[in-house]
Amino acid sequence: MLDPACARLRPRPSICYDRRDVRLAYLSHYFPPESNAPAARVHELSRALVRAGHEVHVVTGQPNHPHGKIYPGYRAAEYRRERVDGIEVHRVPTLPAASRGVLQRGLGYMSLPTSQVAFGAARLPAVDLVLATSPQILTGVAGLALARLRRVPFVLEVRDLWPDGIVAVGALKPGHPIVRALEVVERGLYRGAAGVVSVTDSFVDHFVARGVPRERVAVVKNGIDTALFAADAAPAPLRAQLGIPADALLLLYCGTVGMAQDVGLLARAAALAGPADDLHVVVVGHGVGLQALVDEVAALGVGARFHILPSVPRRDVPGLIAAADVSAVILRDEPTFARYLPSKIFEAMAMRQPILLGVRGEAQRLVEGSGAGLAFTPGDPADALAKLRTFAALGRDGRARMGEAARAHVLAHHDRDRQADDLARFLAGIVRSGA
């Protein structure tokens, strides 16, 4: 009998049945203490699944993101098993590679999946199903191989579209031999998957166009850990630390400074601002685009109002958001990215933080439809500045009302516990169907 709770999944999966506890192998390239969005999703969903009575084995590497250096207390060549919030974490030998350069990243991307298959096959206890998450796509290959070795169903979770995202950021051109090879891999993963978990509604048509039956797709969007992103979190002392006046509008960007994120646009918007705007931008993060951002800020001469800080542990992110007036979420203006829902959206919403959004498509519909912020035309710094002036004109009370609407929406629709329940029902249905 189909469980009524499955109606929350879009589209409605025909393979979703009454709940049963699931023993799950969850393959991921990232996991805490790494603090990026993929690591947070896997950790928070896994923790919620364990709380609900399921057994989760995460198979991942030794932590080394974003600098390509193994964290203190870990060793690159070891297999290590640890228990984190009830999750059984299997860390396999890892070739660390700094997040820069196609060759370095390629070596790191290829080595970890090999270890995940070898050690997963040898060390994992019996599981009902293997779930592999992107990024990156070769983690999916490892998941499919491990599932075949274990003779259990394979489910692919897609956070980023590969190779479309690689082309969108200009790392490779359409038709490049690597792109064509990755397209073959992508289609093979879809054919081999008993189910596909999407983080956006917009991805579903992409999967269907590549042969995935619509009823085999479940949408489990990104969300928030309400215990971590508590609206009453104490603000970090950003203004005192950076000498930002109390009445200045403080815009925060906290996250990856990479090829997909057009963070330099914020510097160009700051360059257009006049003294009356009283605008300060704070960027907290790291990535392959960081040096280019530093150079652009210097070239534009906006260093007095544009502050760049190193990345922080995830536990410190709520305080940073609480210290700002507005949070920026921005991607390059590429058609592929109109299908994305960046996880930073939900973190800001949970903290009652209005959002300055530079993303088209589903993200824009969510932010504007929920009253959580204002969207500007991606790639247009003048429009971004115009929206920032609107935020300033709203005043603290107007921005607070926007923040209240944002938190109400995210609590109703993007709570990790509820999402974990949806995911578990979908996976249990696949196990029951013997797919």
Coordinates of C-alpha atoms in Angstrom, one line a residue:
M1 CA 0.0 0.0 0.0
L2 CA 1.3 3.4 -0.9
D3 CA 2.1 5.6 2.1
P4 CA 0.2 9.0 1.9
A5 CA 3.4 10.8 3.0
C6 CA 4.9 9.9 -0.3
A7 CA 2.7 12.6 -1.9
R8 CA 5.3 15.1 -0.6
L9 CA 7.7 13.8 -3.1
R10 CA 7.6 15.4 -6.6
P11 CA 6.9 13.7 -8.9
R12 CA 4.9 11.1 -7.0
P13 CA 7.1 7.9 -7.1
S14 CA 5.2 4.7 -7.9
I15 CA 7.8 2.7 -6.0
C16 CA 7.2 4.4 -2.6
Y17 CA 5.5 2.1 -0.1
D18 CA 5.0 1.7 3.6
R19 CA 8.1 2.5 5.6
R20 CA 10.7 -0.1 6.6
D21 CA 14.1 0.5 8.2
V22 CA 16.8 0.7 5.6
R23 CA 20.5 -0.4 5.8
L24 CA 22.2 2.1 3.6
A25 CA 25.7 2.6 2.1
Y26 CA 26.0 6.3 1.3
L27 CA 29.0 7.2 -0.9
S28 CA 30.2 10.8 -0.9
H29 CA 33.3 12.6 -1.9
Y30 CA 32.9 15.0 1.1
F31 CA 32.0 14.6 4.7
P32 CA 32.7 16.6 7.9
P33 CA 35.0 17.9 9.2
E34 CA 35.0 19.2 5.7
S35 CA 32.5 22.1 5.7
N36 CA 31.1 22.5 2.2
A37 CA 27.5 22.1 1.2
P38 CA 27.8 18.4 -0.1
A39 CA 29.4 17.4 3.2
A40 CA 26.7 19.1 5.2
R41 CA 23.9 17.5 3.2
V42 CA 25.3 13.9 3.6
H43 CA 26.0 14.4 7.3
E44 CA 22.6 16.1 8.2
L45 CA 20.5 13.7 6.1
S46 CA 22.4 10.6 7.5
R47 CA 22.1 11.9 11.1
A48 CA 18.3 12.3 10.6
L49 CA 18.0 8.9 9.0
V50 CA 19.8 7.3 12.0
R51 CA 17.5 9.2 14.4
A52 CA 14.6 7.6 12.6
G53 CA 15.9 4.1 13.1
H54 CA 17.8 3.5 9.9
E55 CA 21.4 2.2 9.6
V56 CA 23.7 4.4 7.6
H57 CA 27.3 3.6 6.5
V58 CA 29.0 6.6 4.8
V59 CA 31.9 5.7 2.6
T60 CA 34.1 8.7 2.1
G61 CA 37.8 9.8 2.0
Q62 CA 40.2 11.4 4.4
P63 CA 39.2 15.0 4.9
N64 CA 41.3 17.4 2.7
H65 CA 38.9 19.9 1.1
P66 CA 39.4 22.7 0.2
H67 CA 43.2 23.0 0.4
G68 CA 44.1 19.5 -0.7
K69 CA 45.9 18.8 2.6
I70 CA 44.8 15.9 5.0
Y71 CA 43.4 17.3 8.2
P72 CA 45.3 16.8 11.4
G73 CA 44.6 13.4 13.0
Y74 CA 44.0 11.7 9.7
R75 CA 46.3 9.9 7.3
A76 CA 46.0 9.7 3.6
A77 CA 46.8 6.0 3.2
E78 CA 44.8 4.5 6.0
Y79 CA 41.4 2.9 6.2
R80 CA 39.6 4.3 9.3
R81 CA 36.2 3.6 10.7
E82 CA 34.6 6.0 13.1
R83 CA 31.1 6.7 14.5
V84 CA 29.7 10.2 14.0
D85 CA 26.3 11.1 15.4
G86 CA 25.3 7.4 15.1
I87 CA 26.6 7.2 11.5
E88 CA 29.1 4.5 10.7
V89 CA 31.8 6.4 8.7
H90 CA 34.3 4.4 6.6
R91 CA 37.2 6.6 5.5
V92 CA 39.2 5.0 2.7
P93 CA 42.7 5.8 1.4
T94 CA 42.7 9.1 -0.4
L95 CA 45.0 10.9 -2.8
P96 CA 44.6 14.6 -1.7
A97 CA 44.5 17.1 -4.5
A98 CA 44.2 20.9 -4.1
S99 CA 41.0 22.3 -5.7
R100 CA 42.9 23.9 -8.6
G101 CA 44.0 22.6 -12.0
V102 CA 42.2 20.0 -14.1
L103 CA 45.0 17.4 -13.7
Q104 CA 45.2 17.6 -9.9
R105 CA 41.5 17.5 -9.4
G106 CA 41.2 14.7 -11.9
L107 CA 43.7 12.5 -10.1
G108 CA 41.8 13.1 -6.8
Y109 CA 38.5 12.5 -8.4
M110 CA 39.6 9.2 -9.9
S111 CA 41.5 7.7 -6.9
L112 CA 38.8 8.0 -4.3
P113 CA 36.1 6.1 -6.1
T114 CA 38.5 3.2 -6.6
S115 CA 39.1 3.1 -2.9
Q116 CA 35.4 3.4 -2.1
V117 CA 34.7 0.3 -4.2
A118 CA 37.6 -1.8 -3.0
F119 CA 37.2 -1.0 0.7
G120 CA 33.4 -0.9 0.6
A121 CA 33.3 -4.3 -0.9
A122 CA 35.7 -5.7 1.7
R123 CA 34.7 -3.8 4.9
L124 CA 31.0 -2.9 4.7
P125 CA 28.5 -5.1 6.5
A126 CA 25.3 -6.3 4.7
V127 CA 23.3 -3.4 3.3
D128 CA 20.0 -3.2 1.5
L129 CA 21.0 -0.4 -1.0
V130 CA 23.8 1.8 -2.2
L131 CA 23.2 5.5 -2.6
A132 CA 25.9 7.6 -4.2
T133 CA 25.9 11.4 -4.3
S134 CA 27.3 14.0 -6.7
P135 CA 29.4 16.0 -6.9
Q136 CA 31.4 14.3 -8.4
I137 CA 30.1 12.0 -11.1
L138 CA 32.8 9.3 -10.5
T139 CA 31.4 8.8 -7.0
G140 CA 28.3 7.6 -8.9
V141 CA 30.4 5.1 -10.8
A142 CA 31.8 3.8 -7.6
G143 CA 28.3 3.4 -6.2
L144 CA 27.0 1.5 -9.2
A145 CA 30.1 -0.8 -9.1
L146 CA 29.7 -1.4 -5.3
A147 CA 26.0 -2.1 -5.7
R148 CA 26.6 -4.7 -8.4
L149 CA 29.3 -6.4 -6.3
R150 CA 26.9 -6.5 -3.3
R151 CA 23.9 -7.4 -5.5
V152 CA 21.7 -4.6 -4.1
P153 CA 19.9 -1.7 -5.8
F154 CA 21.8 1.4 -6.7
V155 CA 20.4 4.9 -6.3
L156 CA 22.0 8.1 -7.7
E157 CA 21.6 11.4 -5.9
V158 CA 22.3 14.3 -8.2
R159 CA 23.3 17.7 -6.7
D160 CA 25.1 19.0 -9.7
L161 CA 24.6 18.2 -13.4
W162 CA 27.8 16.7 -14.8
P163 CA 29.1 17.4 -17.4
D164 CA 26.8 20.3 -18.0
G165 CA 28.2 22.2 -15.0
I166 CA 31.8 21.8 -16.2
V167 CA 30.9 23.3 -19.5
A168 CA 28.9 26.1 -17.9
V169 CA 31.9 27.4 -15.9
G170 CA 34.1 27.2 -19.0
A171 CA 36.4 24.5 -17.7
L172 CA 35.8 22.5 -20.8
K173 CA 34.2 23.2 -24.1
P174 CA 31.1 21.4 -25.4
G175 CA 32.1 18.5 -27.5
H176 CA 35.5 18.1 -25.8
P177 CA 36.5 14.4 -25.6
I178 CA 36.3 14.5 -21.8
V179 CA 32.8 16.0 -22.0
R180 CA 31.7 13.3 -24.4
A181 CA 33.1 10.6 -22.2
L182 CA 31.3 12.0 -19.1
E183 CA 28.1 12.2 -21.1
V184 CA 28.4 8.4 -21.7
V185 CA 29.1 7.9 -18.0
E186 CA 26.1 10.0 -17.1
R187 CA 23.7 8.0 -19.3
G188 CA 25.2 4.7 -18.0
L189 CA 24.5 5.8 -14.4
Y190 CA 21.0 6.7 -15.2
R191 CA 20.4 3.4 -16.9
G192 CA 21.9 1.5 -14.0
A193 CA 20.1 3.3 -11.2
A194 CA 17.0 1.8 -9.7
G195 CA 16.1 5.4 -8.6
V196 CA 17.4 9.0 -8.9
V197 CA 17.2 11.5 -6.1
S198 CA 17.1 15.1 -7.4
V199 CA 17.7 18.2 -5.3
T200 CA 15.5 20.4 -7.6
D201 CA 12.3 20.1 -9.5
S202 CA 14.2 21.6 -12.5
F203 CA 16.5 18.6 -12.9
V204 CA 13.7 16.1 -13.4
D205 CA 13.1 16.9 -17.1
H206 CA 16.9 16.5 -17.6
F207 CA 16.7 13.0 -16.2
V208 CA 13.6 12.0 -18.2
A209 CA 15.2 13.3 -21.4
R210 CA 18.0 10.9 -20.8
G211 CA 15.8 7.9 -20.3
V212 CA 15.0 7.8 -16.6
P213 CA 11.3 6.9 -16.0
R214 CA 9.7 9.8 -14.3
E215 CA 8.2 7.6 -11.6
R216 CA 11.8 6.6 -10.7
V217 CA 12.8 10.1 -9.7
A218 CA 12.2 11.6 -6.2
V219 CA 12.9 15.3 -5.4
V220 CA 14.5 15.8 -2.0
K221 CA 15.6 19.4 -2.0
N222 CA 18.3 21.0 0.1
G223 CA 17.4 22.0 3.6
I224 CA 18.6 23.1 7.0
D225 CA 19.5 21.6 10.4
T226 CA 17.2 23.7 12.6
A227 CA 19.3 23.0 15.6
L228 CA 22.4 24.5 14.0
F229 CA 20.7 27.3 12.1
A230 CA 18.8 28.7 15.0
A231 CA 17.4 32.2 14.5
D232 CA 18.6 33.3 17.9
A233 CA 22.3 32.5 17.2
A234 CA 24.7 35.1 18.6
P235 CA 26.1 37.4 15.9
A236 CA 29.8 37.2 15.1
P237 CA 31.6 40.4 15.8
L238 CA 32.1 41.3 12.2
R239 CA 31.5 45.0 12.5
A240 CA 33.9 45.5 15.3
Q241 CA 36.5 43.2 13.7
L242 CA 36.4 45.0 10.4
G243 CA 35.5 48.6 11.5
I244 CA 32.1 48.6 9.8
P245 CA 29.8 51.3 11.1
A246 CA 26.7 50.1 12.9
D247 CA 24.4 51.8 10.4
A248 CA 26.1 50.6 7.3
L249 CA 24.4 47.9 5.1
L250 CA 26.5 44.8 5.6
L251 CA 26.2 42.3 2.7
L252 CA 27.6 38.8 3.4
Y253 CA 28.7 36.2 0.9
C254 CA 29.7 33.0 2.8
G255 CA 30.7 30.0 0.7
T256 CA 32.8 28.7 -2.2
V257 CA 34.6 31.3 -4.3
G258 CA 34.7 29.1 -7.4
M259 CA 34.2 29.0 -11.1
A260 CA 30.5 28.8 -10.8
Q261 CA 30.0 31.7 -8.3
D262 CA 30.3 35.2 -9.8
V263 CA 31.5 36.7 -6.5
G264 CA 33.5 39.4 -8.4
L265 CA 30.2 40.9 -9.4
L266 CA 29.8 42.1 -5.8
A267 CA 33.1 43.9 -6.1
R268 CA 31.8 45.6 -9.3
A269 CA 28.6 46.6 -7.5
A270 CA 30.6 48.1 -4.7
A271 CA 32.6 50.1 -7.2
L272 CA 29.4 51.6 -8.5
A273 CA 28.2 52.6 -5.0
G274 CA 28.6 56.1 -3.8
P275 CA 29.4 57.4 -0.3
A276 CA 25.7 57.8 0.4
D277 CA 25.1 54.1 -0.1
D278 CA 27.2 53.2 3.0
L279 CA 27.7 49.6 1.8
H280 CA 30.1 47.1 3.1
V281 CA 30.6 43.6 1.5
V282 CA 32.1 40.7 3.5
V283 CA 33.2 37.6 1.6
V284 CA 34.0 34.5 3.8
G285 CA 35.3 31.5 1.8
H286 CA 37.9 29.9 -0.3
G287 CA 38.1 28.4 -3.8
V288 CA 39.8 28.5 -7.2
G289 CA 38.4 32.0 -7.8
L290 CA 39.7 33.6 -4.7
Q291 CA 42.9 35.1 -6.1
A292 CA 41.0 36.5 -9.1
L293 CA 38.6 38.1 -6.6
V294 CA 41.4 39.6 -4.6
D295 CA 43.0 41.0 -7.8
E296 CA 39.6 42.5 -8.9
V297 CA 39.0 44.2 -5.6
A298 CA 42.5 45.7 -5.8
A299 CA 42.0 46.8 -9.4
L300 CA 38.6 48.4 -8.6
G301 CA 40.0 50.2 -5.5
V302 CA 37.1 49.1 -3.3
G303 CA 39.2 47.4 -0.5
A304 CA 37.9 49.9 2.1
R305 CA 34.4 48.5 1.7
F306 CA 35.1 45.0 0.5
H307 CA 36.5 42.6 3.1
I308 CA 37.7 39.0 2.4
L309 CA 38.0 36.5 5.2
P310 CA 39.1 32.9 5.2
S311 CA 36.6 30.1 5.3
V312 CA 35.3 29.0 8.7
P313 CA 33.9 25.7 10.2
R314 CA 30.3 25.1 9.5
R315 CA 29.4 25.7 13.2
D316 CA 30.5 29.3 12.8
V317 CA 28.3 30.1 9.8
P318 CA 25.1 30.9 11.7
G319 CA 26.9 33.6 13.7
L320 CA 28.3 35.2 10.5
I321 CA 24.8 35.3 8.9
A322 CA 23.3 36.7 12.0
A323 CA 25.9 39.6 11.9
A324 CA 24.9 40.7 8.4
D325 CA 21.9 42.6 7.1
V326 CA 21.6 40.7 3.8
S327 CA 23.1 37.5 2.4
A328 CA 24.2 37.1 -1.2
V329 CA 23.6 34.0 -3.3
I330 CA 25.1 34.3 -6.7
L331 CA 25.9 32.1 -9.7
R332 CA 27.2 32.8 -13.2
D333 CA 24.5 33.6 -15.7
E334 CA 24.4 30.3 -17.5
P335 CA 21.3 28.3 -18.5
T336 CA 22.4 25.3 -16.5
F337 CA 22.5 27.2 -13.3
A338 CA 18.9 28.3 -13.7
R339 CA 18.1 24.7 -12.6
Y340 CA 20.0 25.0 -9.3
L341 CA 18.9 25.7 -5.8
P342 CA 22.1 26.7 -3.8
S343 CA 22.1 25.5 -0.2
K344 CA 23.1 29.0 1.0
I345 CA 19.5 30.1 0.2
F346 CA 18.1 27.8 3.0
E347 CA 20.7 28.7 5.5
A348 CA 20.0 32.4 5.1
M349 CA 16.3 31.8 5.3
A350 CA 16.6 29.8 8.5
M351 CA 18.5 32.7 10.1
R352 CA 15.8 35.2 9.1
Q353 CA 18.2 36.8 6.7
P354 CA 17.0 38.5 3.6
I355 CA 18.6 37.3 0.4
L356 CA 20.2 39.2 -2.5
L357 CA 19.8 36.6 -5.2
G358 CA 21.7 36.4 -8.5
V359 CA 20.3 33.2 -9.9
R360 CA 17.5 32.7 -12.4
G361 CA 14.9 30.0 -12.6
E362 CA 13.8 27.8 -9.7
A363 CA 15.9 29.7 -7.1
Q364 CA 14.4 33.0 -8.2
R365 CA 10.9 31.6 -8.0
L366 CA 11.5 30.2 -4.5
V367 CA 13.1 33.4 -3.1
E368 CA 10.6 35.8 -4.6
G369 CA 7.6 33.6 -4.1
S370 CA 8.3 33.1 -0.4
G371 CA 9.1 36.8 0.2
A372 CA 12.6 35.9 1.3
G373 CA 14.5 38.4 -0.7
L374 CA 15.1 40.3 -3.9
A375 CA 16.6 38.9 -7.2
F376 CA 18.8 40.9 -9.6
T377 CA 19.7 40.1 -13.1
P378 CA 22.8 37.8 -13.0
G379 CA 25.8 39.4 -14.4
D380 CA 24.5 43.0 -13.9
P381 CA 26.2 44.8 -11.0
A382 CA 24.1 47.9 -11.5
D383 CA 20.9 45.9 -10.9
A384 CA 22.5 44.3 -7.9
L385 CA 23.3 47.7 -6.4
A386 CA 19.7 48.9 -7.1
K387 CA 18.4 45.9 -5.1
L388 CA 20.8 46.7 -2.3
R389 CA 19.5 50.2 -2.2
T390 CA 16.0 48.8 -1.9
F391 CA 17.2 46.7 1.1
A392 CA 18.7 49.8 2.7
A393 CA 15.4 51.7 2.1
L394 CA 13.4 49.0 3.8
G395 CA 15.3 49.6 7.0
R396 CA 15.8 47.1 9.8
D397 CA 12.0 46.6 10.3
G398 CA 11.3 46.0 6.7
R399 CA 14.2 43.5 6.4
A400 CA 13.1 41.8 9.6
R401 CA 9.6 41.2 8.1
M402 CA 11.3 39.7 5.0
G403 CA 13.4 37.5 7.2
E404 CA 10.4 36.2 9.2
A405 CA 8.7 35.2 6.0
A406 CA 11.9 33.4 4.9
R407 CA 12.2 31.4 8.1
A408 CA 8.5 30.4 8.1
H409 CA 8.9 29.1 4.6
V410 CA 12.0 27.1 5.2
L411 CA 10.7 25.5 8.4
A412 CA 7.6 24.4 6.6
H413 CA 9.3 23.0 3.5
H414 CA 13.0 22.4 4.1
D415 CA 13.5 20.7 7.4
R416 CA 16.2 17.9 7.3
D417 CA 14.2 15.5 9.5
R418 CA 11.2 15.7 7.1
Q419 CA 13.5 15.4 4.1
A420 CA 15.2 12.3 5.6
D421 CA 11.8 10.7 6.1
D422 CA 10.9 11.4 2.4
L423 CA 14.2 9.9 1.3
A424 CA 13.9 6.8 3.5
R425 CA 10.4 6.1 2.2
F426 CA 11.7 6.4 -1.4
L427 CA 14.6 4.1 -0.7
A428 CA 12.5 1.6 1.2
G429 CA 10.1 1.4 -1.8
I430 CA 13.0 0.5 -4.1
V431 CA 14.2 -2.2 -1.7
R432 CA 10.7 -3.6 -1.5
S433 CA 10.2 -3.6 -5.2
G434 CA 13.4 -5.5 -5.7
A435 CA 14.5 -3.0 -8.4

